[in-house]
Coordinates of C-alpha atoms (C1' of nucleotides) in Angstrom, one line a residue:
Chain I
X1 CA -35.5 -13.9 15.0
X2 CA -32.0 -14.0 13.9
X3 CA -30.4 -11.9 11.2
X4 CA -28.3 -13.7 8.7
X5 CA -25.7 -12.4 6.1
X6 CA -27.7 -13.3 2.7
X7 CA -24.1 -15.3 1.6
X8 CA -25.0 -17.4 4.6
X9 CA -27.9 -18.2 3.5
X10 CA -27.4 -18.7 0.4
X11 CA -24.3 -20.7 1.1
X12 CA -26.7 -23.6 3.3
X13 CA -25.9 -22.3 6.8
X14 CA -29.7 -21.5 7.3
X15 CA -31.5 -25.1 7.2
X16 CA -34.3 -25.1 4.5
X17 CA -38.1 -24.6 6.8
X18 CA -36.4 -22.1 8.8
X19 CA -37.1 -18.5 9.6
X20 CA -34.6 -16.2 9.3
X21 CA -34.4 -12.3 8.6
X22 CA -32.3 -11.0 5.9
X23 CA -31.5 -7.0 5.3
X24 CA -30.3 -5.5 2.6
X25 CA -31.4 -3.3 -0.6
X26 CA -34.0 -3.9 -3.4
X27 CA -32.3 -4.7 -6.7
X28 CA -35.2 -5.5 -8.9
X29 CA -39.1 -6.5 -8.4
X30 CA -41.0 -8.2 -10.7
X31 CA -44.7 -8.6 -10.3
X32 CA -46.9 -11.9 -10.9
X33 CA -50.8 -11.9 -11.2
X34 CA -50.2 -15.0 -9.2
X35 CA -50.3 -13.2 -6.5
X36 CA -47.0 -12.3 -5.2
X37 CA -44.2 -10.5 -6.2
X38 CA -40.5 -11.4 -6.3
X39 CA -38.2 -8.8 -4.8
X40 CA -34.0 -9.8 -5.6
X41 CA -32.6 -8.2 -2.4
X42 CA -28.3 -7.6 -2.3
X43 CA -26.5 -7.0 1.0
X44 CA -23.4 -7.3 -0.5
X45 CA -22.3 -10.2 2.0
X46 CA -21.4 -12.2 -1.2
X47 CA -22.2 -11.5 -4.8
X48 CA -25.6 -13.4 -5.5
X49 CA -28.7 -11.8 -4.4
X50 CA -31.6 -13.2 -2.9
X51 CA -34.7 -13.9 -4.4
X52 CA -37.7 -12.8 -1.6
X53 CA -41.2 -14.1 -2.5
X54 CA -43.6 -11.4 -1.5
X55 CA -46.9 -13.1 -1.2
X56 CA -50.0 -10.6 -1.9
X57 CA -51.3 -11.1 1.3
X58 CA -48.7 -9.5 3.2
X59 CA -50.2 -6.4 5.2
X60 CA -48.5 -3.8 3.3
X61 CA -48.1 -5.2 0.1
X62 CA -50.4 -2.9 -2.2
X63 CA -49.2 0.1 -0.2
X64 CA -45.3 -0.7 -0.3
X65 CA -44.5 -3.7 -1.7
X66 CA -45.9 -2.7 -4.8
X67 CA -43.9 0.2 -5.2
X68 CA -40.4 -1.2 -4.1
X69 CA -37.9 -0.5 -6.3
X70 CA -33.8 -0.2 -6.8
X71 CA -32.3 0.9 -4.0
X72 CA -34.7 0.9 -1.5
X73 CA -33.5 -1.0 1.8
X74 CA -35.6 -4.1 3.4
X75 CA -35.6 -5.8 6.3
X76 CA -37.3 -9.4 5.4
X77 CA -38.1 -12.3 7.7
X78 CA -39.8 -15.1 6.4
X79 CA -39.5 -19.1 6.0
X80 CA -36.1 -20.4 3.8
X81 CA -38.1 -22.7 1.1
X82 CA -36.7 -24.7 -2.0
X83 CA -37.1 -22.8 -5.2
X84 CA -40.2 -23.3 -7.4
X85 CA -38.9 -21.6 -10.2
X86 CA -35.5 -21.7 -12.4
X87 CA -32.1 -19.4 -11.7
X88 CA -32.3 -20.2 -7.9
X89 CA -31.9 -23.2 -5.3
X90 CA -33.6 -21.0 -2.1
X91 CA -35.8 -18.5 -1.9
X92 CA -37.2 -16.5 0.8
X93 CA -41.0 -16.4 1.4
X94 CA -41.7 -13.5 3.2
X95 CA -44.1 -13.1 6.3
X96 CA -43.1 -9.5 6.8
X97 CA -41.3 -6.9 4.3
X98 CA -39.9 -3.7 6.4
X99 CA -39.4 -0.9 4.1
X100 CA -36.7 1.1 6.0
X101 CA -35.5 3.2 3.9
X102 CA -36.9 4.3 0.8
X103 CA -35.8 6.1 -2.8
X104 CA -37.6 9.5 -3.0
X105 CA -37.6 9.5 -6.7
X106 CA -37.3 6.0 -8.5
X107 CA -36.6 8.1 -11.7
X108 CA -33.4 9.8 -10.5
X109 CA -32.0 6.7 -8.6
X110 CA -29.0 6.7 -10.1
X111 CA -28.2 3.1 -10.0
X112 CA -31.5 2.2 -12.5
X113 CA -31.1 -1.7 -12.8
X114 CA -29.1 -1.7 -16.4
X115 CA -25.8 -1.5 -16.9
X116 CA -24.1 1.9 -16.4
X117 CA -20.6 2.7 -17.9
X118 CA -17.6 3.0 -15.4
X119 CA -17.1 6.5 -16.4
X120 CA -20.6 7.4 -15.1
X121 CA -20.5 5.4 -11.8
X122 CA -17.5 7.4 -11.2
X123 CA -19.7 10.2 -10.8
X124 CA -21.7 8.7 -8.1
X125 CA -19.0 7.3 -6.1
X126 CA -21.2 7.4 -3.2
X127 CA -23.9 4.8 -4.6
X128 CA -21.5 2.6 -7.1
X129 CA -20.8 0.1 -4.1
X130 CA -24.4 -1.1 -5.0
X131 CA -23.9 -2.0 -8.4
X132 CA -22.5 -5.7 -9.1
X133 CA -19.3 -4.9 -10.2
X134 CA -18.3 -2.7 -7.5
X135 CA -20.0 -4.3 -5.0
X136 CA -17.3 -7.3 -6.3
X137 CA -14.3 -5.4 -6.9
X138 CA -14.5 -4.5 -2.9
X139 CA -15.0 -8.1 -1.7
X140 CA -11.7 -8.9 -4.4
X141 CA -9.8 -6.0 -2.6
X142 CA -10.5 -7.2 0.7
X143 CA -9.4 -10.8 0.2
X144 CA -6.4 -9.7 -1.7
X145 CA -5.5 -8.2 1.4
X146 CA -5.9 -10.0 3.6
X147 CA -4.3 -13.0 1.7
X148 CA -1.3 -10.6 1.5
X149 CA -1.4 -10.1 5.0
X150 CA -1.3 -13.7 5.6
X151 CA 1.1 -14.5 3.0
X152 CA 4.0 -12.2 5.3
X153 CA 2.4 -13.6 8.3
X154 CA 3.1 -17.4 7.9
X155 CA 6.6 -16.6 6.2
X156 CA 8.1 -14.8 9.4
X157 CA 7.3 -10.9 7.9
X158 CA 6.4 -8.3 10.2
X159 CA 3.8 -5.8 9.4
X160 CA 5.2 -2.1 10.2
X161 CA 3.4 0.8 10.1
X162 CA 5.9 3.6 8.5
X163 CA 4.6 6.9 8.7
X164 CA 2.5 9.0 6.2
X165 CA 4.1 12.2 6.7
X166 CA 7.3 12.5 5.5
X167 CA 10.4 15.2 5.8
X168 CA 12.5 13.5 3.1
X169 CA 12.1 14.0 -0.6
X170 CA 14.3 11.1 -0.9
X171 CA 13.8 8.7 -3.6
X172 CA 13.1 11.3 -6.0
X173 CA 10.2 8.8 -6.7
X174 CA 7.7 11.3 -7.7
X175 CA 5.7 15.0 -7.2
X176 CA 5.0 14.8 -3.4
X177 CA 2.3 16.6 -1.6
X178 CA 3.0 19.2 0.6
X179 CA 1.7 19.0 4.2
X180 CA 1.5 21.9 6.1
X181 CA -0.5 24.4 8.5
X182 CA 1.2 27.9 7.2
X183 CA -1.5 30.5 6.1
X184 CA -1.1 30.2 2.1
X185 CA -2.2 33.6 1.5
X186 CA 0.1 35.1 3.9
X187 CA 2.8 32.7 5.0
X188 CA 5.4 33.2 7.1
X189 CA 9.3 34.6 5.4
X190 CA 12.7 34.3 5.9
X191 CA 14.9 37.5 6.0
X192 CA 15.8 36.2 2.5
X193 CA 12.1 36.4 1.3
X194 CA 11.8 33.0 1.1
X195 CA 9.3 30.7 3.2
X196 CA 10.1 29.9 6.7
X197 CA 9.2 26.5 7.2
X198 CA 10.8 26.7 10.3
X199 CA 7.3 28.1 11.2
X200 CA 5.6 25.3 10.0
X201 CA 3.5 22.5 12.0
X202 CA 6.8 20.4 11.9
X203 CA 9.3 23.1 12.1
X204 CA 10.4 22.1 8.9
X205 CA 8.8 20.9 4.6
X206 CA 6.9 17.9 5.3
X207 CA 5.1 16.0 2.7
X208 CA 3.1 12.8 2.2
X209 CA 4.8 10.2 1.6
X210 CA 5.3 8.2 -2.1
X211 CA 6.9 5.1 -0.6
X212 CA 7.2 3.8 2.7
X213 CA 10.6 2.0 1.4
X214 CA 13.0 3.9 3.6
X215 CA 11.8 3.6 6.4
X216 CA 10.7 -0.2 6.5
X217 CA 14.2 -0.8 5.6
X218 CA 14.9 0.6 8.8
X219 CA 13.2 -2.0 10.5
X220 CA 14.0 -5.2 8.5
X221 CA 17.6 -4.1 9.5
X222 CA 16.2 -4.9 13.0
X223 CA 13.2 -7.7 12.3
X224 CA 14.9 -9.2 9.7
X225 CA 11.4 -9.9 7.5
X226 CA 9.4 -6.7 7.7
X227 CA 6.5 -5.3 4.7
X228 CA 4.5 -2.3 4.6
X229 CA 1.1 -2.1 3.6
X230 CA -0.9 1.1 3.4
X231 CA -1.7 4.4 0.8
X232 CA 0.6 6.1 -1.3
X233 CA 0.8 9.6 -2.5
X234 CA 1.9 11.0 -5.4
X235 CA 1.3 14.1 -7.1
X236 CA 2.1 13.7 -10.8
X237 CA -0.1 14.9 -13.3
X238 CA -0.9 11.6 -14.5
X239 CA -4.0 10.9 -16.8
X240 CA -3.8 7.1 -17.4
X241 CA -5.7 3.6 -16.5
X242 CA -3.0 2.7 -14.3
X243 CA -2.3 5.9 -12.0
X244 CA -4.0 7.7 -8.9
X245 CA -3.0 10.2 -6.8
X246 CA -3.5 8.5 -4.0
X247 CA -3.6 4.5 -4.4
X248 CA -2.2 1.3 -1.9
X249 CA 1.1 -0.3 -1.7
X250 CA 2.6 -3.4 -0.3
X251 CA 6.4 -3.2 0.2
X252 CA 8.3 -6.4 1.8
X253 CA 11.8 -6.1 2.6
X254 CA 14.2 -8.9 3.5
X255 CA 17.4 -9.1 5.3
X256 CA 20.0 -10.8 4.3
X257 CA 18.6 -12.0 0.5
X258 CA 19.5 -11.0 -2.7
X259 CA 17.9 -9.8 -5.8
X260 CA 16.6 -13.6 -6.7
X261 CA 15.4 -14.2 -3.2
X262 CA 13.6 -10.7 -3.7
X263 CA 12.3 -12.4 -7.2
X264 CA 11.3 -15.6 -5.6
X265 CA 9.7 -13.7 -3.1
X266 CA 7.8 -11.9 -5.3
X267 CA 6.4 -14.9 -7.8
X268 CA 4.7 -16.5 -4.6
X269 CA 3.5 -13.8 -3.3
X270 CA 1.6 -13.2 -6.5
X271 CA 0.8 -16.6 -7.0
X272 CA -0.3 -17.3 -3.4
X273 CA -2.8 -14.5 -3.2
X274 CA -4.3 -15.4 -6.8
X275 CA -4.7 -19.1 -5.5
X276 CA -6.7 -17.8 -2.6
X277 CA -8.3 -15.3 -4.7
X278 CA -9.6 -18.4 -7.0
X279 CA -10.8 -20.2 -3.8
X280 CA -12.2 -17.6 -1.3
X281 CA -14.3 -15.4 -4.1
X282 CA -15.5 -17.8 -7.0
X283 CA -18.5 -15.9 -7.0
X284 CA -16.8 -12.6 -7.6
X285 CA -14.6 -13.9 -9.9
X286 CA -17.1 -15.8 -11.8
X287 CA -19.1 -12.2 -12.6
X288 CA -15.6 -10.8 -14.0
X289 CA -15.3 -13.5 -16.1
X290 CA -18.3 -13.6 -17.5
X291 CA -18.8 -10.1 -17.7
X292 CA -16.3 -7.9 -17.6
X293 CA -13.2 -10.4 -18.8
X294 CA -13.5 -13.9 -20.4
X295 CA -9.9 -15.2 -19.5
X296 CA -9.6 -13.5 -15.9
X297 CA -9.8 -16.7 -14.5
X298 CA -8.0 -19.0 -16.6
X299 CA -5.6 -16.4 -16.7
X300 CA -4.6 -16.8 -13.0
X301 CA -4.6 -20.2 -13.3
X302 CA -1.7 -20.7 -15.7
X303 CA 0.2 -17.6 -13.9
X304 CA -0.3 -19.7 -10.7
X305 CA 0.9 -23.3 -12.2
X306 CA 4.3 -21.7 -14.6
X307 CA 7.4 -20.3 -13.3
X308 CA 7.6 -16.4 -14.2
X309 CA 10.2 -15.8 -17.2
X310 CA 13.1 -13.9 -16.3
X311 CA 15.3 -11.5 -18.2
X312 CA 18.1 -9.7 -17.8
X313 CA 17.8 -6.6 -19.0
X314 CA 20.4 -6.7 -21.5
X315 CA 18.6 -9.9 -22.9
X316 CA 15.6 -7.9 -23.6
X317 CA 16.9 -5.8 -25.6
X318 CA 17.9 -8.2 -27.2
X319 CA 14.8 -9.7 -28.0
X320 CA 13.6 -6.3 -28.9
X321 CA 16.3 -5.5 -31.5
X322 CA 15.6 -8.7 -32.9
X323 CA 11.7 -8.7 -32.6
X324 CA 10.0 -8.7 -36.3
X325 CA 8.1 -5.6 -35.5
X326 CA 8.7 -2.0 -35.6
X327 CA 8.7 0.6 -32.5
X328 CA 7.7 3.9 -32.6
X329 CA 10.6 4.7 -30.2
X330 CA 13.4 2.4 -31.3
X331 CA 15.5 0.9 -28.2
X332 CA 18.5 0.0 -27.5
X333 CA 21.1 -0.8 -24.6
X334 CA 21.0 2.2 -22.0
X335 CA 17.3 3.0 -22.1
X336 CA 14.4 2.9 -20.3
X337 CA 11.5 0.4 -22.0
X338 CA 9.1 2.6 -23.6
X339 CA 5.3 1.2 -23.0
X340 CA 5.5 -0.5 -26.2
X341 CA 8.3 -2.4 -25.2
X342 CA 6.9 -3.7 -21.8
X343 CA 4.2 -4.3 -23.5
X344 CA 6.0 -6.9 -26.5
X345 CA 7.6 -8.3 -24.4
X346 CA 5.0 -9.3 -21.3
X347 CA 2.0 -9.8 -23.8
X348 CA 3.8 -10.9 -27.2
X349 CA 7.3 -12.7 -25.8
X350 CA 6.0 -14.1 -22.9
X351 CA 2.6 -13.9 -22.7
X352 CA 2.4 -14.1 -19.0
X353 CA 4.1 -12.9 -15.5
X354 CA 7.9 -11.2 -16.7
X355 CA 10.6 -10.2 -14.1
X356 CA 13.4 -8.0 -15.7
X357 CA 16.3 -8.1 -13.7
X358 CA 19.7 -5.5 -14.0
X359 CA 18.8 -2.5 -15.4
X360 CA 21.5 0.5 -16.2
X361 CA 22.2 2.5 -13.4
X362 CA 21.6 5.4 -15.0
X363 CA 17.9 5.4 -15.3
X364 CA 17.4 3.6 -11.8
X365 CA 17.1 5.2 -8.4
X366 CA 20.2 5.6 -5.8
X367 CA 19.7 3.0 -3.6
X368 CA 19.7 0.2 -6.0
X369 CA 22.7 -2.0 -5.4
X370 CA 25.4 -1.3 -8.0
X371 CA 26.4 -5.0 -9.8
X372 CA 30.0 -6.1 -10.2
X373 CA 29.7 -4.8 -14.1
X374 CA 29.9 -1.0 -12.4
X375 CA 27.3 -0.3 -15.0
X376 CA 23.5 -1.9 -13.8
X377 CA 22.1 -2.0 -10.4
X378 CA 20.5 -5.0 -8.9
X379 CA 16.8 -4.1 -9.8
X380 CA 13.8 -5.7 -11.0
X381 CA 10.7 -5.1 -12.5
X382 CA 7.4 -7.6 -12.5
X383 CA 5.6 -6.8 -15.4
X384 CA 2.4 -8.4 -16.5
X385 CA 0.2 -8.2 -20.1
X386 CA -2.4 -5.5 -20.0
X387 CA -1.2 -3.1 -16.7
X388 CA 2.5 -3.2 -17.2
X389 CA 4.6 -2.6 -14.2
X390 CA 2.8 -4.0 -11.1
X391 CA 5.8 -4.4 -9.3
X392 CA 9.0 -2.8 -8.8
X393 CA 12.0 -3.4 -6.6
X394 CA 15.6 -4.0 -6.6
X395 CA 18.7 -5.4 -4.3
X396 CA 19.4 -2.3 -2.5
X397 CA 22.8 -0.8 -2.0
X398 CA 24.0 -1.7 1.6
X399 CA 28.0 -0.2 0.7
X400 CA 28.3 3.0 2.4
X401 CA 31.2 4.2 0.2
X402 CA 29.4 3.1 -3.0
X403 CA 26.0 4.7 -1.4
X404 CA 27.9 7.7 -1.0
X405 CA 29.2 7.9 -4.4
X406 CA 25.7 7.5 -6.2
X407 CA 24.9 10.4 -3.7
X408 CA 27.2 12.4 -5.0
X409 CA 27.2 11.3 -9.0
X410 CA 23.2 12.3 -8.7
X411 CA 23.7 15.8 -7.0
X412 CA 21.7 14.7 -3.6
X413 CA 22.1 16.3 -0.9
X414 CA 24.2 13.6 1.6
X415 CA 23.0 15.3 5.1
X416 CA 19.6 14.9 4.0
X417 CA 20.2 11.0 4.0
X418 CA 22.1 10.8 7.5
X419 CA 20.0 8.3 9.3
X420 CA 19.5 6.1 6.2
X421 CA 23.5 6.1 6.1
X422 CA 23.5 5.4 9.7
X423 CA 21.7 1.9 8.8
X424 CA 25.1 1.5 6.5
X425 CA 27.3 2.5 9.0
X426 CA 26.2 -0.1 11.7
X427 CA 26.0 -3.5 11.0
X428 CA 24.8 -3.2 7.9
X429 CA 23.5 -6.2 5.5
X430 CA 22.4 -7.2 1.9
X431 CA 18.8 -6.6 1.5
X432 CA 16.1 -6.8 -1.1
X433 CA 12.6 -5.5 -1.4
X434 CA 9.9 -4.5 -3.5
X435 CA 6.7 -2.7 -4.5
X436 CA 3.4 -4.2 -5.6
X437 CA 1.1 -1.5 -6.6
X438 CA -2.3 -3.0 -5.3
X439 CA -4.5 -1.4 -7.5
X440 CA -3.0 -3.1 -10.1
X441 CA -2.6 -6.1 -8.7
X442 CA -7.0 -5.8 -8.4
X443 CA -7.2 -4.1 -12.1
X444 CA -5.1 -7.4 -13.6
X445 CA -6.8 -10.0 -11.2
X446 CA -10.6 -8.6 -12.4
X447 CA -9.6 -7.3 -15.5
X448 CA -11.2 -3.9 -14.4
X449 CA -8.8 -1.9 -16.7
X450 CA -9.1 1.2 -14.7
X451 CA -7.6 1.6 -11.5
X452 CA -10.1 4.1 -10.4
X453 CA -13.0 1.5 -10.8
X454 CA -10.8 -0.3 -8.2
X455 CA -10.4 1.8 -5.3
X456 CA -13.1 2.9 -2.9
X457 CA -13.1 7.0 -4.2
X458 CA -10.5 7.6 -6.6
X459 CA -8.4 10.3 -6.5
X460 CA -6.9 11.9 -9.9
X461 CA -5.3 15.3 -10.8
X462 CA -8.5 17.9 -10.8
X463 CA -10.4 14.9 -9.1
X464 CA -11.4 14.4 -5.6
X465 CA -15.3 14.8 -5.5
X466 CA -16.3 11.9 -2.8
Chain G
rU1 C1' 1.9 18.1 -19.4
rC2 C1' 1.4 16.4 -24.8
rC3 C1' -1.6 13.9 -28.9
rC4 C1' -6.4 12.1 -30.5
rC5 C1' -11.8 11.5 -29.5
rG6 C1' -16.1 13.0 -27.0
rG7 C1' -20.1 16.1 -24.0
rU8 C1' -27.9 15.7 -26.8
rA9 C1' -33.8 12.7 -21.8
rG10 C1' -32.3 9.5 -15.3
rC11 C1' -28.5 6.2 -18.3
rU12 C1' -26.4 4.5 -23.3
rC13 C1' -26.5 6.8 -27.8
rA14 C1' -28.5 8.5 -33.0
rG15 C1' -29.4 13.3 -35.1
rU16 C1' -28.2 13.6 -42.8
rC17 C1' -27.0 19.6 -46.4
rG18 C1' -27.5 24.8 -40.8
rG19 C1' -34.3 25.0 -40.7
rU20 C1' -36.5 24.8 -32.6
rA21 C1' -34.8 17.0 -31.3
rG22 C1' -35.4 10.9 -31.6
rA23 C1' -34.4 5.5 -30.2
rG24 C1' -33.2 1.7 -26.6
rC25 C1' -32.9 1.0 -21.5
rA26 C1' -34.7 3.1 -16.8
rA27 C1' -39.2 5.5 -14.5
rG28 C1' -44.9 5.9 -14.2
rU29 C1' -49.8 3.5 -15.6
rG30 C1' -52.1 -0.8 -17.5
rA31 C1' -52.2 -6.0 -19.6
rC32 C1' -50.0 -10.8 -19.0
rU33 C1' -47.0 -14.1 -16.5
rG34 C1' -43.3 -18.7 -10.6
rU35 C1' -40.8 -14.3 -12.5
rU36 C1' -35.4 -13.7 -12.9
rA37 C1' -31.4 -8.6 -18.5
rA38 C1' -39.2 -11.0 -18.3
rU39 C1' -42.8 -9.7 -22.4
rC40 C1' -46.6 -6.2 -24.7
rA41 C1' -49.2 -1.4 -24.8
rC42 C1' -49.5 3.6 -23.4
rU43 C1' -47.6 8.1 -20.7
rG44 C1' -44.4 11.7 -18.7
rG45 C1' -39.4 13.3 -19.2
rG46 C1' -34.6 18.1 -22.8
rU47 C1' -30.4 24.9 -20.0
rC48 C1' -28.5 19.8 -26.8
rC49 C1' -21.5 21.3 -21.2
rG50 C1' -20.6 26.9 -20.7
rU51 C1' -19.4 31.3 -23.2
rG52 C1' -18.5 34.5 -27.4
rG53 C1' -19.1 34.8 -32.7
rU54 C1' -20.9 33.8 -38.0
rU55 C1' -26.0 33.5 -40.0
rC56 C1' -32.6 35.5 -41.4
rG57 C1' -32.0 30.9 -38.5
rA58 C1' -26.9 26.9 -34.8
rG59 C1' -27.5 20.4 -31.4
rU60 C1' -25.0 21.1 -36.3
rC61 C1' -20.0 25.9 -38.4
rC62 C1' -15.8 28.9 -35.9
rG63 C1' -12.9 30.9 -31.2
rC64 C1' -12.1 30.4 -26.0
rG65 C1' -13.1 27.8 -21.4
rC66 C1' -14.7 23.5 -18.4
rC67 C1' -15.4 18.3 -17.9
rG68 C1' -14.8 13.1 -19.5
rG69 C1' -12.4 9.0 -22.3
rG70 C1' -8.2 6.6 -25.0
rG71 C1' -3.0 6.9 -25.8
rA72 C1' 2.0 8.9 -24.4
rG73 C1' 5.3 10.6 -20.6
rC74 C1' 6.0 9.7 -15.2
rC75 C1' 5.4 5.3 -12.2
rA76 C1' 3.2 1.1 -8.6

RNA sequence: UCCCCGGUAGCUCAGUCGGUAGAGCAAGUGACUGUUAAUCACUGGGUCCGUGGUUCGAGUCCGCGCCGGGGAGCCA
């Protein structure tokens, strides 16, 4: 007897008077003094259940049919029939219902079939892949991805692999990690006092890394069209619905394009993994909507059909010294948007997709190109109503002397930097690239607002349980 | 890290003026039913986050700590 995925069969590959075997776990029962009881079974192949018709003659019905309950994992075969009741086009009639696994106590289960707050599933990591929500946010994850790594594929982009352990600081892009294999009770000094990492596992400080930027651009100054696509760490003591210690990046970079081509790249890059969202996982994205966000869908939609607005920074402030409205922190030319402000202008201006383009120098990193103006750098930022930032990026600096000189205007320590000034020194080009912070990208696609309800076992300052 | 809010049954919450705790859902039993967030009845289920204090008496008031949420900063 074969074993189908239950989206299979649900989606018409197993002819109707067949027999098949489906596995999975028990959502709900519900008993009829018909004679038979119906048993919604979830192996989270697609996001409807099915609905197994346990007839009371089956063998072990009154002994463990009867006492099936949330959680507990099947393996069914029986005959594919037409419904005879509402809610469902196929149903499985079951000749034989393997119980094979049970739940020792129904009463602690801790996935009861109601609905359970976020915060609490958070708590039980281990089991929240069962629920419908989670179950859905993995399939989204996974398609995203892989219509991300398809997006790069068809357009030329090679997927490297840049390292998670890091030497360099660089980028001053956040609190980094440490790695290391030094005794921390009783590590290791200098004759200064100091540590001696020249003891350590690497003969040196090595971290984790917070952006796999520096050293993809390595390689697209090789391959031309390069991305990277893996986890992230940072170590900031963030407590919001839009940071992790630990979440997923994607980060193309493209030689020989500029800070529009970088923008352009990034609109269809969004826009072509939404489309394919909308078509792959309907199902999925049907639940959010009903559920969890009304406009998720219709959302997507009009981002996928309208050209992002773009800004230059200096026009948005602008538009926020103009805008009929009062901010707690009040703006103007020189500083960095306050939440508030991101928020106007993505949710209230726009109302959609916003790419803000030429920021001041002064409150962007080093290796954004410095503009003609000798006062902004060729950066941009993606932002979108609700999360804010989900990307950011820039045009970055391929001048050695001008490299050098934001080196030195920020205090950095130039040696530290020699191989990413050796890309500068020989045959260097104009490049662009970008980061999409994939857990926001989910959180804004489902309208999950958390990102730790969107990633597998989230990982938060004084958090790491799973 | 800062500001605000919270922690009571397996889960979501109520608990008045300080007088030893209640509902809904879930679970168990039964009734009913091609059911589908089923319905109805009954039953079991509590370290009121921890700790110290005030008081004759604390879920309730006060201090400290821990944990969670929302917002801010940082950023993707």
């Amino acid at each position: 007897m074969s074993v189908h995925p239950i989206a299979a069969v649900l989606g018409g590959q197993v002819p109707l008077g067949r027999r098949t075997t489906v596995q999975g776990w028990v959502r709900t029962r519900r008993d009829s003094k018909a004679g038979l009881s119906f048993v919604t079974v979830h192996d989270g192949s697609g996001f409807e259940p099915l609905q197994v018709i346990a007839p009371a003659e089956l063998p072990n019905y009154r002994g463990e049919v009867l006492h099936l309950t949330a959680g507990c994992a099947v393996r069914v075969t029986g005959e594919l029939v037409a419904s005879a009741g509402k809610g469902q086009g196929v149903e499985l009639r079951a000749e034989k219902i393997e119980v094979v696994g049970g739940v020792e106590d129904p009463e602690t289960y801790p996935i009861a079939p109601k609905a359970h707050s976020f915060e609490y599933l958070r708590t039980v990591a281990h089991l929240r892949p069962r629920t419908n929500s989670i179950g859905a946010v993995a399939r989204v994850r996974h398609c995203l991805a892989q219509a991300i790594n398809r997006f790069f594929h068809e357009r030329g982009y090679f997927w490297i692999h840049t390292p998670i352990i890091t030497a360099s600081d660089c980028e001053g892009a956040g609190a980094l990690f440490r790695v290391s294999t030094l005794d921390l009770v009783n590590p290791p000094r200098t004759p200064e006092g100091s540590i001696d990492f020249g003891q350590d596992f690497f003969g040196r400080e090595t971290f984790l890394t917070v952006s796999g930027q520096l050293n993809v651009e390595a390689y697209c100054l090789a391959l031309s069209k390069v991305y990277t696509f893996g986890p992230t760490f940072r170590a900031e003591n963030s407590n919001t619905s839009r940071h992790l210690a630990e979440f997923w990046m994607v980060e193309p970079e493209t030689a020989f394009a500029d800070l529009h081509a970088n923008a352009d790249l990034a609109e269809s890059l969004l826009k072509s993994i939404f489309r394919a969202l909308l078509d792959e996982r309907a199902d999925d994205m049907a639940f959010f909507a009903q559920r969890i966000d009304k406009t998720c869908i219709q959302r997507l939609e009009q981002v996928i059909q309208s050209p992002f607005k773009r800004l230059d920074y200096s026009e948005a402030i602008c538009i926020l010294e103009r805008a009929n409205r009062s901010f707690e922190f009040p703006i103007s030319w020189g500083m960095d948007l306050q939440s508030e402000h991101e928020r106007y202008l993505a949710e209230d201006y726009v109302d959609g997709p916003l790419v803000l383009m030429n920021y001041p120098k002064e409150i962007k990193s080093f290796y954004m190109r410095l503009n003609d103006d000798g006062r902004t750098v060729a950066a941009m930022d993606v932002l979108v109503p609700g999360i804010g930032e989900i990307i950011g990026g820039s045009q970055r600096e391929e001048r050695l002397e001008v490299l050098d000189a934001r080196l030195g205007e920020l205090g950095m320590n130039k040696a530290a930097y020699h191989w990413y000034r050796d890309l500068r020194r020989y045959g260097s080009v104009p490049h662009a690239g970008f980061g999409l912070g994939f857990e926001r990208t989910v959180s804004y696609v489902t309208g999950m607002n958390n990102v730790r309800d969107v990633i597998p076992f989230p990982r938060t300052p004084r958090s790491a349980d799973h």
